[in-house]
CSV table of C-alpha atoms in Angstrom, one decimal:
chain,number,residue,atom,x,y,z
I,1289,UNK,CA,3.1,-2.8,20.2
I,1290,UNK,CA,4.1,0.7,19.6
I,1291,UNK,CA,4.1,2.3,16.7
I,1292,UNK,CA,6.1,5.1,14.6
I,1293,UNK,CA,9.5,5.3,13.4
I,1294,UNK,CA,10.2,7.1,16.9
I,1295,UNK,CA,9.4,5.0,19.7
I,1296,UNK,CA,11.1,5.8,22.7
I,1297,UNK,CA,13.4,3.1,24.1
I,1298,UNK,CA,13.5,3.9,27.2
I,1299,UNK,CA,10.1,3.0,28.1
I,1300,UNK,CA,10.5,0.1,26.9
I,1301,UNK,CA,13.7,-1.0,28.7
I,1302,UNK,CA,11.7,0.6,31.8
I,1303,UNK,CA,8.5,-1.9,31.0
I,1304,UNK,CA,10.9,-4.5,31.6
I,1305,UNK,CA,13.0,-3.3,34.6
I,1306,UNK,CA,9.6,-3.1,36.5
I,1307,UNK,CA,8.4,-6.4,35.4
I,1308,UNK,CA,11.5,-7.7,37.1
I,1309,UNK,CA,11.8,-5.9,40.3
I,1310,UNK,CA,8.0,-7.2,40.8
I,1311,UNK,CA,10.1,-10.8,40.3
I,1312,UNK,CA,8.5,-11.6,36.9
I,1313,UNK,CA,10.6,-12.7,34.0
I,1314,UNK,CA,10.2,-9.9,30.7
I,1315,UNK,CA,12.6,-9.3,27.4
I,1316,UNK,CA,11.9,-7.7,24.5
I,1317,UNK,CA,11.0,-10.5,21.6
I,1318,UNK,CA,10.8,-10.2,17.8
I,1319,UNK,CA,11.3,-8.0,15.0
I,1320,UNK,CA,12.4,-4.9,17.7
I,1321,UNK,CA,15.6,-7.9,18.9
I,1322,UNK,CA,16.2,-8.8,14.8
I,1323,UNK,CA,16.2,-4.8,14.0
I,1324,UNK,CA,18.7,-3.9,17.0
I,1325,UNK,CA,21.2,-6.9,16.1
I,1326,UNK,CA,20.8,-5.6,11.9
I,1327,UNK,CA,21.7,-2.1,13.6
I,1328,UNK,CA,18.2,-0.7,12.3
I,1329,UNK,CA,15.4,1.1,13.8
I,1330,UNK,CA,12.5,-0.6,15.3
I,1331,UNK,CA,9.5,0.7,14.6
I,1332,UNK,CA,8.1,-0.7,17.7
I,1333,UNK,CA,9.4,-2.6,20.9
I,1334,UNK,CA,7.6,-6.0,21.8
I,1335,UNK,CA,7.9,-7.5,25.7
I,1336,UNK,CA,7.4,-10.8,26.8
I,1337,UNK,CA,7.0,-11.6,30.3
I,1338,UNK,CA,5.9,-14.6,33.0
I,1339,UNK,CA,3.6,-12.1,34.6
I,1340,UNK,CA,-0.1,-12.7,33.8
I,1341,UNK,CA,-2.3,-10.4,32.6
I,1342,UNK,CA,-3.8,-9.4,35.7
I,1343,UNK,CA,-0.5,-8.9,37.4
I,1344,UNK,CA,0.6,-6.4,34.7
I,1345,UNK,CA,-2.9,-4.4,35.0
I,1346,UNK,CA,-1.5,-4.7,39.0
I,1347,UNK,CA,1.9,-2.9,38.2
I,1348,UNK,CA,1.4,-0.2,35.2
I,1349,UNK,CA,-1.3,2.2,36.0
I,1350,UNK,CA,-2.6,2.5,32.3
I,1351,UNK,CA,-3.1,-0.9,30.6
I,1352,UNK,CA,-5.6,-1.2,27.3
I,1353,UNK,CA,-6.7,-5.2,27.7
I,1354,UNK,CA,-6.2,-6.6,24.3
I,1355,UNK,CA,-6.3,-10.3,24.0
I,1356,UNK,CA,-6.3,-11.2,27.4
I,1357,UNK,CA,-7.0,-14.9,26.4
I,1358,UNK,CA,-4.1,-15.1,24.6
I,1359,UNK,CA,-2.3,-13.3,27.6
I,1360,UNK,CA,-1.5,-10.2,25.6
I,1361,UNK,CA,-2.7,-6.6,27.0
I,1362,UNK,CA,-1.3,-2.9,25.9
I,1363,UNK,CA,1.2,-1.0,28.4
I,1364,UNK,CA,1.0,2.9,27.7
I,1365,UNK,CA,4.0,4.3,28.6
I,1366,UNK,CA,5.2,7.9,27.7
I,1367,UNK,CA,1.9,8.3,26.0
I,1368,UNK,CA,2.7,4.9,23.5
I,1369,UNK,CA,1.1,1.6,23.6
I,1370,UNK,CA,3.5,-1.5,23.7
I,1371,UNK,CA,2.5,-4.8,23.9
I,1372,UNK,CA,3.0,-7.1,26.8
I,1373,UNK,CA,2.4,-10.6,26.1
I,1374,UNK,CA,3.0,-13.5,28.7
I,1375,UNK,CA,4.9,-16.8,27.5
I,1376,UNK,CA,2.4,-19.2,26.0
I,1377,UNK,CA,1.8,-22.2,23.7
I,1378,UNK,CA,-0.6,-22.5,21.1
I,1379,UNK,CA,-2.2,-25.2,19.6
I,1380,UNK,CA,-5.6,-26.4,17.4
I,1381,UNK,CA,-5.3,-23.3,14.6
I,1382,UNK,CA,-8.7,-24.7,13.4
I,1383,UNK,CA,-9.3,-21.5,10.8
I,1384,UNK,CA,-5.4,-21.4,9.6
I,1385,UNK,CA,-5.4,-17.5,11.8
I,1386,UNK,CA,-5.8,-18.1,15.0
I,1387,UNK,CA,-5.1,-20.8,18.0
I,1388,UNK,CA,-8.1,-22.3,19.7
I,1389,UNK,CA,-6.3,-23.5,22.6
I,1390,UNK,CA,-3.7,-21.7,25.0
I,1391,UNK,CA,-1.6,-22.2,28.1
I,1392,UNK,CA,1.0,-20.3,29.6
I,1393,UNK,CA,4.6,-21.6,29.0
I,1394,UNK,CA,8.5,-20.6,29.6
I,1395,UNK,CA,10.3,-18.0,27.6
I,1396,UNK,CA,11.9,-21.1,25.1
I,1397,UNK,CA,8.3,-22.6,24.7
I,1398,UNK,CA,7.1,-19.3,23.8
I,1399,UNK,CA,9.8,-18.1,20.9
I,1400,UNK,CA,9.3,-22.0,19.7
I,1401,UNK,CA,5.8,-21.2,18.5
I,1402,UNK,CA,6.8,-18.0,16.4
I,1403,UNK,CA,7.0,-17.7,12.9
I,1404,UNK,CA,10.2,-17.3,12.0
I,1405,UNK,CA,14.2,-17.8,13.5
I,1406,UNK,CA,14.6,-13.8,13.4
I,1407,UNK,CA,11.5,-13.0,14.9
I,1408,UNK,CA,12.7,-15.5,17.4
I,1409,UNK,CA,15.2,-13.6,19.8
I,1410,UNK,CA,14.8,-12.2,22.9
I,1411,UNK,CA,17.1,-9.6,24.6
I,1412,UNK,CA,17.8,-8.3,27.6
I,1413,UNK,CA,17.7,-4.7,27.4
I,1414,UNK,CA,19.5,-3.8,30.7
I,1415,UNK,CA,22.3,-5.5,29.4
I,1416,UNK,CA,22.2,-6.2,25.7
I,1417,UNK,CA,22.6,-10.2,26.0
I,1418,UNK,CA,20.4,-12.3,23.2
I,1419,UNK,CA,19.1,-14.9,24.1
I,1420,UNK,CA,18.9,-17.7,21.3
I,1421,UNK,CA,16.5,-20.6,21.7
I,1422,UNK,CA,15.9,-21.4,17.4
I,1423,UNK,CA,19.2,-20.3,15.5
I,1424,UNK,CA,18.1,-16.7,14.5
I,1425,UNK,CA,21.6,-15.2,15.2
I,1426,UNK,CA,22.6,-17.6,12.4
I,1427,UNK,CA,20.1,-16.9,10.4
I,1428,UNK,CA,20.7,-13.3,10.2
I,1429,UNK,CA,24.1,-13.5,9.8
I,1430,UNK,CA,23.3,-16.0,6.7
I,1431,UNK,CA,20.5,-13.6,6.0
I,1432,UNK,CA,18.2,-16.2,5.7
I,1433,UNK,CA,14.0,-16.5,6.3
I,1434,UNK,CA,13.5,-20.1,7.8
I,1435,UNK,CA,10.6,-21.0,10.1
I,1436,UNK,CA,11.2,-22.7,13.3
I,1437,UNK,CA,10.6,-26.0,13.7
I,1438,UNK,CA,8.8,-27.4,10.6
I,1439,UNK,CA,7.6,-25.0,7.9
I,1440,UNK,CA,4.3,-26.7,7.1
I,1441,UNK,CA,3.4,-27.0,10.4
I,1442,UNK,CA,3.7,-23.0,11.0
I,1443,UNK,CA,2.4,-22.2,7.6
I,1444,UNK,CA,-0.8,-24.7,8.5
I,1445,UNK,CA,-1.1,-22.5,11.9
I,1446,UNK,CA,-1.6,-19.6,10.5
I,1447,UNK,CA,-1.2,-19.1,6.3
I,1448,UNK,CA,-0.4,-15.4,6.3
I,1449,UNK,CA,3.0,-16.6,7.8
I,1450,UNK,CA,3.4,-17.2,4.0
I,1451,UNK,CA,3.3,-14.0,2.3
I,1452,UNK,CA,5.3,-12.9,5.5
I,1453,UNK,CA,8.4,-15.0,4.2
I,1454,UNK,CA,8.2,-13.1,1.2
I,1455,UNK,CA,7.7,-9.5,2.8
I,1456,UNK,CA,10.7,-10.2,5.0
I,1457,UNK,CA,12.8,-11.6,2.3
I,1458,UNK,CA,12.0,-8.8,0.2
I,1459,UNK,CA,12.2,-5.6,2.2
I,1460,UNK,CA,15.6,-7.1,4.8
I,1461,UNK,CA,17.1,-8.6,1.8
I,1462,UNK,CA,17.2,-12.1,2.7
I,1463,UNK,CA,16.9,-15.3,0.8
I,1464,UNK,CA,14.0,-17.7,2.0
I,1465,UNK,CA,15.5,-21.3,3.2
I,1466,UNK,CA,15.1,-24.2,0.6
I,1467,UNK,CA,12.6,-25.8,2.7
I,1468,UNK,CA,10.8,-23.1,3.7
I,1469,UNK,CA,10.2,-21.9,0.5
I,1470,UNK,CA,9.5,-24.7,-1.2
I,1471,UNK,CA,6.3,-25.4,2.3
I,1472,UNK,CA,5.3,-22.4,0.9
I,1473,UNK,CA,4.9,-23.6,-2.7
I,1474,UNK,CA,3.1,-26.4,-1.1
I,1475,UNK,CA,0.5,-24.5,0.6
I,1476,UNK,CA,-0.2,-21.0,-1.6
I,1477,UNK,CA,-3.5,-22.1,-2.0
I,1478,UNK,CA,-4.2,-22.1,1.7
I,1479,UNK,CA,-4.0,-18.1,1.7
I,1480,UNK,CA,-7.2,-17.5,0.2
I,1481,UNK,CA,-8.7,-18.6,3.9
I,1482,UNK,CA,-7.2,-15.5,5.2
I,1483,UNK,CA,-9.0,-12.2,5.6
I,1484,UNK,CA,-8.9,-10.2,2.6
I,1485,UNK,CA,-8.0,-7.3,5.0
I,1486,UNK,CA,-5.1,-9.6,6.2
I,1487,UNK,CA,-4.2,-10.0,3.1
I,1488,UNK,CA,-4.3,-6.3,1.6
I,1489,UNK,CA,-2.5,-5.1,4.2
I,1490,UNK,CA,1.0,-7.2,4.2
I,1491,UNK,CA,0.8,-6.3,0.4
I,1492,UNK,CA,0.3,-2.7,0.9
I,1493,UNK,CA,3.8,-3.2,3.4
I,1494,UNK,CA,5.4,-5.1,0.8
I,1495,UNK,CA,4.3,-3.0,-2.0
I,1496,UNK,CA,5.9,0.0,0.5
I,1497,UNK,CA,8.9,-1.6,2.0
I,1498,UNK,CA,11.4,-0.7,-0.4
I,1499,UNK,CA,11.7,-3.9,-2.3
I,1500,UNK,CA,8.2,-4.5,-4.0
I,1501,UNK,CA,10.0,-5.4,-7.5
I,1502,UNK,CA,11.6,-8.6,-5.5
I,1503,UNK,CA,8.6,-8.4,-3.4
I,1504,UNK,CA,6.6,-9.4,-6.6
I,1505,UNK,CA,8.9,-12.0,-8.3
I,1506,UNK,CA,8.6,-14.0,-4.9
I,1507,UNK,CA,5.3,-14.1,-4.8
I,1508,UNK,CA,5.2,-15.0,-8.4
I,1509,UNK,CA,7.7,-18.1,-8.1
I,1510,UNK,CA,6.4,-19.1,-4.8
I,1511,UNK,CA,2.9,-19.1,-6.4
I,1512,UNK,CA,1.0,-16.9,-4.2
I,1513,UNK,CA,0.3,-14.3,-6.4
I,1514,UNK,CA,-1.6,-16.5,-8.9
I,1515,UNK,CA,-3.7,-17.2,-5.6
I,1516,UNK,CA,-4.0,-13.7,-4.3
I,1517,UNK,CA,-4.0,-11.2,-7.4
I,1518,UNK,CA,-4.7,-14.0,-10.8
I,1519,UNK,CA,-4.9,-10.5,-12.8
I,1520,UNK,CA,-2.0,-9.3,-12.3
I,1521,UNK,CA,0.1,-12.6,-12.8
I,1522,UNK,CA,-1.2,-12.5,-16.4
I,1523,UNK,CA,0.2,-9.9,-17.1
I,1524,UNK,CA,3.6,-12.4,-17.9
I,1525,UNK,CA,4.3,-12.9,-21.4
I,1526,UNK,CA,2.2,-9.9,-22.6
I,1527,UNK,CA,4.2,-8.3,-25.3
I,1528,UNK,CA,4.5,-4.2,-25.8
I,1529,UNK,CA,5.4,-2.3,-28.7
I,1530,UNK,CA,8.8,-2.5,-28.5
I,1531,UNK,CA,9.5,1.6,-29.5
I,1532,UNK,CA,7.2,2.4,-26.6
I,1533,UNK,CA,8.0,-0.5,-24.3
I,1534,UNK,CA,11.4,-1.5,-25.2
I,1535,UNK,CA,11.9,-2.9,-21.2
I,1536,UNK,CA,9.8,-6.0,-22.7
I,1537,UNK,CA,6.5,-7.3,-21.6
I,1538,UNK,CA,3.8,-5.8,-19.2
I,1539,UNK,CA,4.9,-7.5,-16.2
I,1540,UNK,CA,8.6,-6.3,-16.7
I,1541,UNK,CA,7.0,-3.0,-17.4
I,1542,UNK,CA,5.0,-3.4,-14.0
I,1543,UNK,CA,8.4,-4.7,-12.2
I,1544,UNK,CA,10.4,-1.5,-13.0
I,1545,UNK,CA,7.8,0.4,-11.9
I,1546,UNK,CA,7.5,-0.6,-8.7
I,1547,UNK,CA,11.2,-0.9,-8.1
I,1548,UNK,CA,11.2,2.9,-8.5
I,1549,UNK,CA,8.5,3.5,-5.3
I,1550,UNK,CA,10.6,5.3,-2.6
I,1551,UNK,CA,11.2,3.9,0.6
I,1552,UNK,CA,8.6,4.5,3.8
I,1553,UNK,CA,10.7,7.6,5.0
I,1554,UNK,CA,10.9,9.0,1.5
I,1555,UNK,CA,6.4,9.1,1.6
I,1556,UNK,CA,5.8,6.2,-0.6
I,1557,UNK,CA,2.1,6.3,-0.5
I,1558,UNK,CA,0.1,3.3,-0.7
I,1559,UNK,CA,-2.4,4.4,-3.0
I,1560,UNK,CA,0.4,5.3,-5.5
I,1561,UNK,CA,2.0,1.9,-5.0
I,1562,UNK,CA,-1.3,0.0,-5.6
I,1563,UNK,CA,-2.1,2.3,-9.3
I,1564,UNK,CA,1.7,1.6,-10.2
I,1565,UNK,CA,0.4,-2.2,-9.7
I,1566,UNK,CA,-2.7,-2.1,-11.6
I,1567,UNK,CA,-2.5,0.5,-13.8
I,1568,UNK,CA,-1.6,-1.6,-16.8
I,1569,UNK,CA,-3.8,-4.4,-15.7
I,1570,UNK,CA,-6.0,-4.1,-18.4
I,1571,UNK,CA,-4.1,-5.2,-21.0
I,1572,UNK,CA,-3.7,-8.8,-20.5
I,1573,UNK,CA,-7.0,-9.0,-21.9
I,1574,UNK,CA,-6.8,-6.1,-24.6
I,1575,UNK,CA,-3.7,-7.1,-26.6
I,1576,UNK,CA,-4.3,-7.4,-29.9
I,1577,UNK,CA,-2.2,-7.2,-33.5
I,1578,UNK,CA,-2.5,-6.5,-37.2
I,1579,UNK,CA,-0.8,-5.3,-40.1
I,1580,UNK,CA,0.3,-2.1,-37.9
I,1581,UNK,CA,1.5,-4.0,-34.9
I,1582,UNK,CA,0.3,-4.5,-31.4
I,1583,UNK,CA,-2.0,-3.0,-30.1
I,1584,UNK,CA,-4.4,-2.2,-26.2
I,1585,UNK,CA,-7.9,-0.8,-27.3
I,1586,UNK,CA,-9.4,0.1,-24.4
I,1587,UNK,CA,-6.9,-1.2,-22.1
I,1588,UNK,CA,-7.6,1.7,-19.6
I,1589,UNK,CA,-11.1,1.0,-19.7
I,1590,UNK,CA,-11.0,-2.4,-19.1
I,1591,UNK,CA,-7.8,-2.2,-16.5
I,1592,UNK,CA,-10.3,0.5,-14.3
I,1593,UNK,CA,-12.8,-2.4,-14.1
I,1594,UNK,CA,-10.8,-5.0,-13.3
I,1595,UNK,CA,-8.8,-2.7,-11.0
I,1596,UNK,CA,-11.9,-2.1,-9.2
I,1597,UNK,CA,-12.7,-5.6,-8.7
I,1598,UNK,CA,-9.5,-6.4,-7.3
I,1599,UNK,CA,-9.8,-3.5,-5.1
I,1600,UNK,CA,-13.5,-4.3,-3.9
I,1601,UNK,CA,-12.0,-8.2,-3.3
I,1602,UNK,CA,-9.1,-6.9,-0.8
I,1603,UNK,CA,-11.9,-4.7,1.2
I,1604,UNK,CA,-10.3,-1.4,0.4
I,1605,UNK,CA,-12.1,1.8,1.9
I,1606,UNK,CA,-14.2,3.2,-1.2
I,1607,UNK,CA,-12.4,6.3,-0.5
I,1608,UNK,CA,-9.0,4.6,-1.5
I,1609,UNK,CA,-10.5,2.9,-4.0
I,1610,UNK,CA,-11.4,6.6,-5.4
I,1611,UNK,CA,-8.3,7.5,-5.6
I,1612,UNK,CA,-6.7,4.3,-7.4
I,1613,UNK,CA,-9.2,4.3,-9.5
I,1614,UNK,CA,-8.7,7.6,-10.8
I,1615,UNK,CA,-5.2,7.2,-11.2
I,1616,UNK,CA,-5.8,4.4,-13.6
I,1617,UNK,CA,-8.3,6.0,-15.3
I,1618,UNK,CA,-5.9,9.1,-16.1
I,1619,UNK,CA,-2.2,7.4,-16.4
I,1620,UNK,CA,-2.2,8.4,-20.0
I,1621,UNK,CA,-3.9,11.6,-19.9
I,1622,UNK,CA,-0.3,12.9,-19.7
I,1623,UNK,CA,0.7,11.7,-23.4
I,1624,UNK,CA,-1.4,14.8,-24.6
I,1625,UNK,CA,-0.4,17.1,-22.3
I,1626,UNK,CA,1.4,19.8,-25.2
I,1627,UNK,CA,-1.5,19.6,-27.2
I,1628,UNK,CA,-4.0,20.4,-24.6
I,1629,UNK,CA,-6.2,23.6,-24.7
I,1630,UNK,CA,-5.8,25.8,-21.7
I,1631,UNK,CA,-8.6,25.4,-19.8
I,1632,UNK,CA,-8.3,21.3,-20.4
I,1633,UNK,CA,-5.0,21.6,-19.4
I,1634,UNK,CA,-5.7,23.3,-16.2
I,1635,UNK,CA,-8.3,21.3,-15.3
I,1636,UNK,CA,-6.3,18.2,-15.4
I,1637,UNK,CA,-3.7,20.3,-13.6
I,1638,UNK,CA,-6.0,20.8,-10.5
I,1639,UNK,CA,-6.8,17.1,-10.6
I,1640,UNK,CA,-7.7,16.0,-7.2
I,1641,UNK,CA,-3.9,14.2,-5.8
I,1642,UNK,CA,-2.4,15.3,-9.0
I,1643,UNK,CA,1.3,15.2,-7.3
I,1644,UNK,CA,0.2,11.4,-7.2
I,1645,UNK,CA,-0.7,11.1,-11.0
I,1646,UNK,CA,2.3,12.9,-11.8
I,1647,UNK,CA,4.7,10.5,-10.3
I,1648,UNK,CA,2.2,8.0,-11.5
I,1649,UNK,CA,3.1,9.2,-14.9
I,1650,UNK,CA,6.9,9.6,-13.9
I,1651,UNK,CA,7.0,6.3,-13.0
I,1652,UNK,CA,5.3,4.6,-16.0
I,1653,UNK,CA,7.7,6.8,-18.3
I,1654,UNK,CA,10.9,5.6,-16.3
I,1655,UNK,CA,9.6,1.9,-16.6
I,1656,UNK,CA,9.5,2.3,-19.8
I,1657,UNK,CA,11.3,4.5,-22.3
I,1658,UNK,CA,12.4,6.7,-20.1
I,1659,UNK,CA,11.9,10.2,-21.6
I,1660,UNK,CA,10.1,13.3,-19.5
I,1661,UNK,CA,9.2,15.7,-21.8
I,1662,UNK,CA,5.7,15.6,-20.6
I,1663,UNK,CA,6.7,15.4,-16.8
I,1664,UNK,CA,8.9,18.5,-17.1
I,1665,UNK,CA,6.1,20.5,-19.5
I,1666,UNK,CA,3.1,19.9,-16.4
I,1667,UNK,CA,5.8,21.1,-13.6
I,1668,UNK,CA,6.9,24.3,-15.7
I,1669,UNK,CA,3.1,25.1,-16.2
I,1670,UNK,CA,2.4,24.4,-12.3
I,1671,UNK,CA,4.9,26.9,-11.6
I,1672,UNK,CA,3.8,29.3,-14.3
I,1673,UNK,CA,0.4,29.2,-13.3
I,1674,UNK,CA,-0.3,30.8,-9.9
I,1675,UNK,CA,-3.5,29.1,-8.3
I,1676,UNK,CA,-5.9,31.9,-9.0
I,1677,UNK,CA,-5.3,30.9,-12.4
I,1678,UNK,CA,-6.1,27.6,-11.7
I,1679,UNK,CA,-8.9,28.1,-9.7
I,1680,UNK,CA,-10.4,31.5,-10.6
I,1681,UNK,CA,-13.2,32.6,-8.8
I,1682,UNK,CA,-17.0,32.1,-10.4
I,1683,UNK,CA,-18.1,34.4,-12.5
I,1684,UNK,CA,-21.6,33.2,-12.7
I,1685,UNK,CA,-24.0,31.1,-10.3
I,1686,UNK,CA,-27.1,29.1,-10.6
I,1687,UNK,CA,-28.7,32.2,-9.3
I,1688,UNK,CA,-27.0,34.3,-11.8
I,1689,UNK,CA,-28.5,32.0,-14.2
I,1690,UNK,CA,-32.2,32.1,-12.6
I,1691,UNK,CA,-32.1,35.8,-12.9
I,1692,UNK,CA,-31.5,35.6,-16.4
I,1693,UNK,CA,-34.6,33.7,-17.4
I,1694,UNK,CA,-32.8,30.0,-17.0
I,1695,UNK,CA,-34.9,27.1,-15.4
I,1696,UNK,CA,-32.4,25.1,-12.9
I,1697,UNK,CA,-32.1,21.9,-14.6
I,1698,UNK,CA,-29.1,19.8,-15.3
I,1699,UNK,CA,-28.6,22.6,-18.4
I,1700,UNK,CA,-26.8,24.6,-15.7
I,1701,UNK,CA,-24.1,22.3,-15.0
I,1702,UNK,CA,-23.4,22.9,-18.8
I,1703,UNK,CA,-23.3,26.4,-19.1
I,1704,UNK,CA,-21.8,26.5,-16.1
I,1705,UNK,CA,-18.8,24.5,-17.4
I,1706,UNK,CA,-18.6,26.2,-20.6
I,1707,UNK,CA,-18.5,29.7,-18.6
I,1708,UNK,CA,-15.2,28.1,-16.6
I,1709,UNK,CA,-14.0,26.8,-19.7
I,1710,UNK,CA,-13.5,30.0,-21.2
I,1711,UNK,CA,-12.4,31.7,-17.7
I,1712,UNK,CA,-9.4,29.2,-18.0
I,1713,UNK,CA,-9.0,30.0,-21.5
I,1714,UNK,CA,-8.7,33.3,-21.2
I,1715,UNK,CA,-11.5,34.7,-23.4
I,1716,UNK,CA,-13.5,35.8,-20.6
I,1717,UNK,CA,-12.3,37.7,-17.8
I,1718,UNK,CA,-15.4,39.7,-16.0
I,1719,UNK,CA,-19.1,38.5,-15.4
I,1720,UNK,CA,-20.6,41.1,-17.8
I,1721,UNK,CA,-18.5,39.0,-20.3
I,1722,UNK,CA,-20.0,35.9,-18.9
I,1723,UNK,CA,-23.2,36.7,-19.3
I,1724,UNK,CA,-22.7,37.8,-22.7
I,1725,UNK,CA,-21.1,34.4,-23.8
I,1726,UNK,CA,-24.1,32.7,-22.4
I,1727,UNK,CA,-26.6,35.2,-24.4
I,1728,UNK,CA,-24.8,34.2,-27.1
I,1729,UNK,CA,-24.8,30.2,-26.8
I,1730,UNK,CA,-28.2,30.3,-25.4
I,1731,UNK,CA,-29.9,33.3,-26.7
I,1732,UNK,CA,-33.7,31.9,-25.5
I,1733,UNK,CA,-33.4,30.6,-22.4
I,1734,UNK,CA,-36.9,30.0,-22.2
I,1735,UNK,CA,-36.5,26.9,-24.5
I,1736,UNK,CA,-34.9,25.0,-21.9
């Protein structure tokens, strides 16, 4: 498989030609064939082939070996990997991932054991012709997800085929086939025997595919999400505040939210796509009321906890996790940005990823009421202050501090802070001021 938004064709198509004129069989197979016929851009070109794998290492001069037992081995070409598989069967998917048993088939016996009728076509690339073994032209004309052959059959092979039917549905648009969908129902439990990494990453693509509100209400209806993500499924039928939230309840809130995330090209970062997700999560089990109305003590507390379990259950890299963390922990920082002193103001300015909190906060303002008084104030202050203002340079150091009679001790990180404080502020300007301010505040330093 080669990857990118950029892969060059013509490799491809030149994979293939040589595979022939050695006298082997090869097309190009899957989601590359379903992107050409849509008139889209595949992000990378697949090749199915009779050759074995040791005649392809025989042919191409740089070959990565893969999963040779399932016949499949990398072709670099033009400095890009793509995958070169030969025709097989499969059979006995003991741990609902992956076939136990193999043989090496024709080109229909091979497209017969895919997933779905779209990802089903091969094409010729010399020529353009499609070659149509399972009804996927029809399909994508009809814009329909249907698996081939019987759906419990392919979702028993291999369960993640399941929260594939939605991300296709969702990001090409498509309705999922009556039958399908409703195998899918069947089954949702089934997914929690698939890696969590498996998992986490076909959310992360739906999340950033462009359709992650319709993304969401499938895996809702089809059941999958109470499976996967139980926290966030509660979030239905948790009633806002209606002069803050007049969209309705949390997961409406949640829905509009995520319907805003720009498309791959336009950056949509997955971090940002995951804190839109759960930054609200704790307040299915906040919501309270009382003679002044509804309320979320603590919700951003309690969501930053659960959010962290969630995100330690899908195996996410603690530095990730980092950063959606701290994007729940500071969605509502933002509602007293006007009232901020200036040094609090700049320090949450200078926020590690603040261009991610900021459309964090964008986001939960246009999912909501919709007003961005607070938006616009934090980028008129961003350009109004230039970055030496942000970051100023110290004007004292834990050796300054030594030489004026302070033990180290965790003391300094508190002086320290109070000295920046009031650089950002603007009453101090020069380290003879500095020192002065700390004289003042801690006139006997040999109490400490």
């Amino acid at each position: 498989m080669a990857g990118g938004l950029n892969v060059p064709r013509d490799a491809a198509a030149e994979i293939v030609r040589r595979l022939r004129e050695a006298g082997h069989e090869a097309f190009w197979v899957g989601g590359c064939v379903r992107d050409l016929i849509r008139g889209a851009a595949p992000e990378d070109y697949d090749i199915v082939t009779s050759a074995r794998p040791e005649d392809v290492r025989g042919l191409f001069p740089r070959t990565i070996p893969v999963g040779e037992r399932f016949g499949i081995c990398l072709v670099v070409e033009g400095g890009a990997p793509y995958e070169v598989a030969t025709f097989r069967t499969e059979a006995d998917y003991d741990d609902g991932r992956r076939p136990s048993r193999i043989a090496f088939a024709t080109a229909e016996e091979d497209v017969r054991r895919r997933d779905f009728t779209i990802n089903g076509l091969l094409m010729d690339p010399e020529t353009g012709r499609i070659i149509d073994h399972v009804g996927g032209l029809r399909d994508i004309e009809q814009r329909i997800i249907r698996t081939i052959g019987d759906p419990e059959e392919r979702f028993a092979e291999d369960h993640l085929r399941m929260l594939r039917a939605v991300r296709f549905a969702a990001t090409l648009g498509f309705s999922i086939e009556p039958m399908t969908f409703a195998a899918v129902r069947r089954r949702a439990a089934m997914i929690m025997r698939i890696s969590a990494e498996r998992i986490r990453d076909e959310l992360s693509r739906l999340l950033t595919g462009g359709a992650a509100r319709r993304g969401l209400e499938l895996l809702s209806e089809s059941g999958l999400l109470l499976e996967i993500i139980p926290e966030i499924h509660a979030l239905q039928g948790v009633e806002q505040p209606p002069v803050f939230h007049p969209e309705g309840d949390v997961w409406e809130h949640t829905l509009r939210m995520v319907a805003l995330l720009p498309m791959p090209d336009g950056n949509a970062d997955p971090r940002l796509a995951w804190a839109v997700l759960l930054h609200d999560v704790g307040k299915a089990v906040t919501r309270s009321e009382d003679a002044a109305g509804t309320h979320f003590y603590g919700h951003v507390q309690r969501g930053e906890e659960i959010a962290a379990a969630i995100l330690r259950r899908l195996r996410f890299s603690r530095e990730e996790m980092e950063t959606i963390l701290a994007l729940v922990r500071g969605h509502m920082l933002f509602m007293n940005v006007r009232e901020m002193r200036p040094n609090r103001l700049k320090r949450l300015l200078r926020t590690p990823d603040f261009a991610l909190h900021l459309e964090l906060h964008r986001l939960d303002c246009l999912g909501s009421h919709g007003l961005l008084d607070h938006y616009a104030f934090c980028k008129q202050k961003l350009e109004e202050y230039p970055e030496e203002e942000l970051r100023p340079p110290r004007l004292l150091t834990g050796l300054d501090l030594i030489g004026m009679g302070f033990a180290p001790g965790p003391l300094f990180k508190e002086i320290l802070r109070a000295v920046e404080d009031a650089q950002l502020g603007g009453e101090i300007a020069e380290a003879a001021e500095a020192r002065d301010l700390v004289r003042m505040r801690w006139n006997d330093p040999k109490r400490f």
